[in-house]
PDB file of C-alpha atoms in Angstrom:
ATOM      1  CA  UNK Y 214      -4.823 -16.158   0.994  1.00 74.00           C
ATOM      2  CA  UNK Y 215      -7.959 -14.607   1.323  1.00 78.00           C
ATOM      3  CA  UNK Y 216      -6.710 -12.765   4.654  1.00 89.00           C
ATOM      4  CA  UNK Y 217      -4.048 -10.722   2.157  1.00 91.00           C
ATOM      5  CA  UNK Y 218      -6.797 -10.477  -0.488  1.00 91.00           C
ATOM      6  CA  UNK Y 219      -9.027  -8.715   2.468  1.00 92.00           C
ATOM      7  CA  UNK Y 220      -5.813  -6.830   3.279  1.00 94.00           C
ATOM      8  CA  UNK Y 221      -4.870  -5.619  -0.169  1.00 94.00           C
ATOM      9  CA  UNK Y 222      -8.483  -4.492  -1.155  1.00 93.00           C
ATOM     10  CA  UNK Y 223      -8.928  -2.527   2.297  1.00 94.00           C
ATOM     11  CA  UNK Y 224      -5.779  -0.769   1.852  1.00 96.00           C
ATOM     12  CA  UNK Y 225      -7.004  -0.097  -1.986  1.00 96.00           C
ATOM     13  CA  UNK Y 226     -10.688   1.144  -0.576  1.00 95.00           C
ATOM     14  CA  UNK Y 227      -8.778   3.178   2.148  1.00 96.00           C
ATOM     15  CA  UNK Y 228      -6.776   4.608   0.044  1.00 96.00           C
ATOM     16  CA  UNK Y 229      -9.387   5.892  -3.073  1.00 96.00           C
ATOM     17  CA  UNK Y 230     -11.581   6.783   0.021  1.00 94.00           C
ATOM     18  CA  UNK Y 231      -9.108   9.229   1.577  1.00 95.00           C
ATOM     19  CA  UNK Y 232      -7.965  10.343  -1.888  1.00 94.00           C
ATOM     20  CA  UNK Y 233     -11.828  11.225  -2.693  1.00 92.00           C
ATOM     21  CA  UNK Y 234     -12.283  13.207   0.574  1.00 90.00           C
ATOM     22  CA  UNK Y 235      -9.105  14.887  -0.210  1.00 89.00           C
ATOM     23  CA  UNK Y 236     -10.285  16.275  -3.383  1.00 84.00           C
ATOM     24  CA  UNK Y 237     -13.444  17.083  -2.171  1.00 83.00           C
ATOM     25  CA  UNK Y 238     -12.208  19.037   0.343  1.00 83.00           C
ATOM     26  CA  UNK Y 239     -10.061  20.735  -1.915  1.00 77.00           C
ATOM     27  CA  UNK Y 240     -12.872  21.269  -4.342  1.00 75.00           C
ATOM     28  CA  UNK Y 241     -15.918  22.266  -2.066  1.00 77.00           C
ATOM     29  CA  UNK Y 242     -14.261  23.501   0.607  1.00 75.00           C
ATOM     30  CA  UNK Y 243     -11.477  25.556  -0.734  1.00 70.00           C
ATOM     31  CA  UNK Y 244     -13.708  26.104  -3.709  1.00 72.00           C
ATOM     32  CA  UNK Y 245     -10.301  26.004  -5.532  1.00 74.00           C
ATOM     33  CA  UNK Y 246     -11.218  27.117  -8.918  1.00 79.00           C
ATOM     34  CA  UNK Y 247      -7.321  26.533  -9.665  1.00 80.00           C
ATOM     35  CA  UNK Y 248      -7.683  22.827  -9.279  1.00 78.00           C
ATOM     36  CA  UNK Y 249     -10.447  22.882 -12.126  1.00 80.00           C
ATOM     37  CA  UNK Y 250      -8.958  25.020 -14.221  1.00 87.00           C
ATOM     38  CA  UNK Y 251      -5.741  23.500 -14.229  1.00 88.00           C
ATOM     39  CA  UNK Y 252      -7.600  19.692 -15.080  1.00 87.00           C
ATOM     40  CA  UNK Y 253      -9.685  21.450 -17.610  1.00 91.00           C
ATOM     41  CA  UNK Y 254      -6.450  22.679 -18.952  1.00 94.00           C
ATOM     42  CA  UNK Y 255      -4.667  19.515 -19.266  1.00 95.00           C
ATOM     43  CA  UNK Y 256      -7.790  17.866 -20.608  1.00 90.00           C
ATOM     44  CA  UNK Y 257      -7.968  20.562 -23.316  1.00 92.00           C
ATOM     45  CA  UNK Y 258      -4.161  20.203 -24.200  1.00 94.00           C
ATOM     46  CA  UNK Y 259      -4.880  16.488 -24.239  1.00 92.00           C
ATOM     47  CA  UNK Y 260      -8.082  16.961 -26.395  1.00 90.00           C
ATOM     48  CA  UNK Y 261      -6.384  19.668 -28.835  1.00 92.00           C
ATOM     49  CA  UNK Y 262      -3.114  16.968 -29.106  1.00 93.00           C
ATOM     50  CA  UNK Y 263      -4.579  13.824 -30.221  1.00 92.00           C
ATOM     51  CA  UNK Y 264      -8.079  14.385 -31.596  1.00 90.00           C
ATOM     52  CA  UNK Y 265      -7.925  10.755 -32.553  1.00 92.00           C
ATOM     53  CA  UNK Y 266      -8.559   9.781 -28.693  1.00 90.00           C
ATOM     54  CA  UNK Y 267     -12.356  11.015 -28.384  1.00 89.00           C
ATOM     55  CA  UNK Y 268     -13.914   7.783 -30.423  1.00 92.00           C
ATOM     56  CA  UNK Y 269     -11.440   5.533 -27.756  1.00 91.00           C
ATOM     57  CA  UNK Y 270     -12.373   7.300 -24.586  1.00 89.00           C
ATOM     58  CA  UNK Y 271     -16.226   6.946 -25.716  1.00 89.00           C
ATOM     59  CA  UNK Y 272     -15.998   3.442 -25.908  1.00 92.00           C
ATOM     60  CA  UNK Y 273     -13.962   3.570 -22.418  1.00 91.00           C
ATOM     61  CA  UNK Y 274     -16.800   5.404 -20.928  1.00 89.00           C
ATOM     62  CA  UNK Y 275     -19.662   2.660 -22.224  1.00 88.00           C
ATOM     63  CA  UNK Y 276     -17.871   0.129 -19.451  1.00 85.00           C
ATOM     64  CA  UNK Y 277     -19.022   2.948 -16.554  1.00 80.00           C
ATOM     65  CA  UNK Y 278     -22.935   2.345 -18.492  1.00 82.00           C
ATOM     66  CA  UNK Y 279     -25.561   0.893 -16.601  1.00 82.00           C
ATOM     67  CA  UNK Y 280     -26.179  -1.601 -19.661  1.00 87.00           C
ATOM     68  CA  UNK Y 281     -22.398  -2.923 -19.572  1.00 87.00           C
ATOM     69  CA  UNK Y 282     -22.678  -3.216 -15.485  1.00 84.00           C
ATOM     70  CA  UNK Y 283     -25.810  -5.337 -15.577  1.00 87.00           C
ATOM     71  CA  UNK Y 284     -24.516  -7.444 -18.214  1.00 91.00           C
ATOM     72  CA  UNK Y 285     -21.055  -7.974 -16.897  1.00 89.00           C
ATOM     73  CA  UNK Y 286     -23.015  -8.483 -13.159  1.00 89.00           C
ATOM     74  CA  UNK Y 287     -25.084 -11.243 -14.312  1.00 92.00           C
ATOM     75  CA  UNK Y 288     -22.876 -12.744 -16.904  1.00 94.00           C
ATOM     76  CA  UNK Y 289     -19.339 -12.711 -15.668  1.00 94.00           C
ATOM     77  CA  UNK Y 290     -21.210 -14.855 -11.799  1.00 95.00           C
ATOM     78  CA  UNK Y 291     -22.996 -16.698 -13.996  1.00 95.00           C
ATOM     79  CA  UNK Y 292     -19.937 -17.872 -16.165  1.00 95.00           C
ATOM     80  CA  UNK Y 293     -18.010 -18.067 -13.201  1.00 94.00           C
ATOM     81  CA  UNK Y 294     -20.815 -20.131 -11.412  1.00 93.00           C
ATOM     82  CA  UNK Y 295     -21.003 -22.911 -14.471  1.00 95.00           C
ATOM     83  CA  UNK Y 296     -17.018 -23.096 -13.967  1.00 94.00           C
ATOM     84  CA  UNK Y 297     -17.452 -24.302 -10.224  1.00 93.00           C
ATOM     85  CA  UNK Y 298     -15.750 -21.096  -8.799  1.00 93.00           C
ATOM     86  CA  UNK Y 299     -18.628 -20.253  -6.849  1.00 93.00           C
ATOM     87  CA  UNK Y 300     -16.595 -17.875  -4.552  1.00 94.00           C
ATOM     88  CA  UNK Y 301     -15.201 -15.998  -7.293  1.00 94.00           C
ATOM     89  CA  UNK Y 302     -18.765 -15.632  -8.399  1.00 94.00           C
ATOM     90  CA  UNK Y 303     -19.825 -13.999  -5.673  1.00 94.00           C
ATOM     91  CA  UNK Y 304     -17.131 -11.735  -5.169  1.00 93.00           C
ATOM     92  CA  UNK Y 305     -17.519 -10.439  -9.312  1.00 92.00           C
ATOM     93  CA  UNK Y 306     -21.028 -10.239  -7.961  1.00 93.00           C
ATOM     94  CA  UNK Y 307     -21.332  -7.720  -5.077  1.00 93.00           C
ATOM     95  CA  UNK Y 308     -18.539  -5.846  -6.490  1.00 91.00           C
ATOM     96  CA  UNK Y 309     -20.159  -5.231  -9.398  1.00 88.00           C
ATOM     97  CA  UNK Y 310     -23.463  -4.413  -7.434  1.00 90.00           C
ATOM     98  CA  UNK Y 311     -22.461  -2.147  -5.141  1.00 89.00           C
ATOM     99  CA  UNK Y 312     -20.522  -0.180  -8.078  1.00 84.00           C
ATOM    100  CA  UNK Y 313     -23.128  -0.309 -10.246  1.00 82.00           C
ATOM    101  CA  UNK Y 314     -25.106   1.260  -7.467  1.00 85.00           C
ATOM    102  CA  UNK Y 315     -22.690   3.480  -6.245  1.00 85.00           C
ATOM    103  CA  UNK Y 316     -22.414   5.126  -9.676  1.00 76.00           C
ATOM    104  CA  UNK Y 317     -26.232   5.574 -10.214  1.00 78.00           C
ATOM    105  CA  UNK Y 318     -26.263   7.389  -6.837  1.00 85.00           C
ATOM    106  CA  UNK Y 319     -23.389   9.549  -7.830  1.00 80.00           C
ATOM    107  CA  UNK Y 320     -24.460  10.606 -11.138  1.00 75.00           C
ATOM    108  CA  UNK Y 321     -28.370  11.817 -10.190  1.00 74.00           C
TER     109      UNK Y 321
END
């Protein structure tokens, strides 16, 4: 079980990798203003169509906050931990840290 679990994450990691350096190739390479133009323009048509969505995706966005990623990697372990899946614990742990880190370094 956790051979497929290593399997299915890789693939998931490989895959969000390759689709990252694909865009970023796209982006800063090709400086392909038409790729930003056309998101920014399906954002906007988004934005302009349900106005109601802005409060929703601003509590969305407090779960990428570094409050919300300390909490939920100390908490969720620790709840995990007192339920004897110690494993499970771990895992919630490091994932959490390394994308709590991950996002600090990408957002300075």
């Amino acid at each position: 079980m956790l051979t497929l679990e290593i399997v299915v994450v890789g693939s998931v990691f490989l895959g969000a990798a390759l689709l990252f350096f694909y865009l970023t190739r796209v982006v800063f390479v090709a400086h392909s203003v038409q790729f930003d133009t056309w998101a920014f323009g399906q954002l906007d048509a988004v934005r302009a169509a349900w106005p109601s969505l802005t409060p929703v995706v601003r509590a969305l966005t407090f779960f990428a906050s570094l409050p919300w990623l300390v909490a939920a990697g100390l908490g969720i372990p620790l709840l995990l931990g007192w339920r004897k899946h110690r494993h499970e614990a771990w895992e919630v742990f490091w994932a959490v840290a390394g994308s709590s880190l991950l996002n600090q370094v990408l957002k300075t």
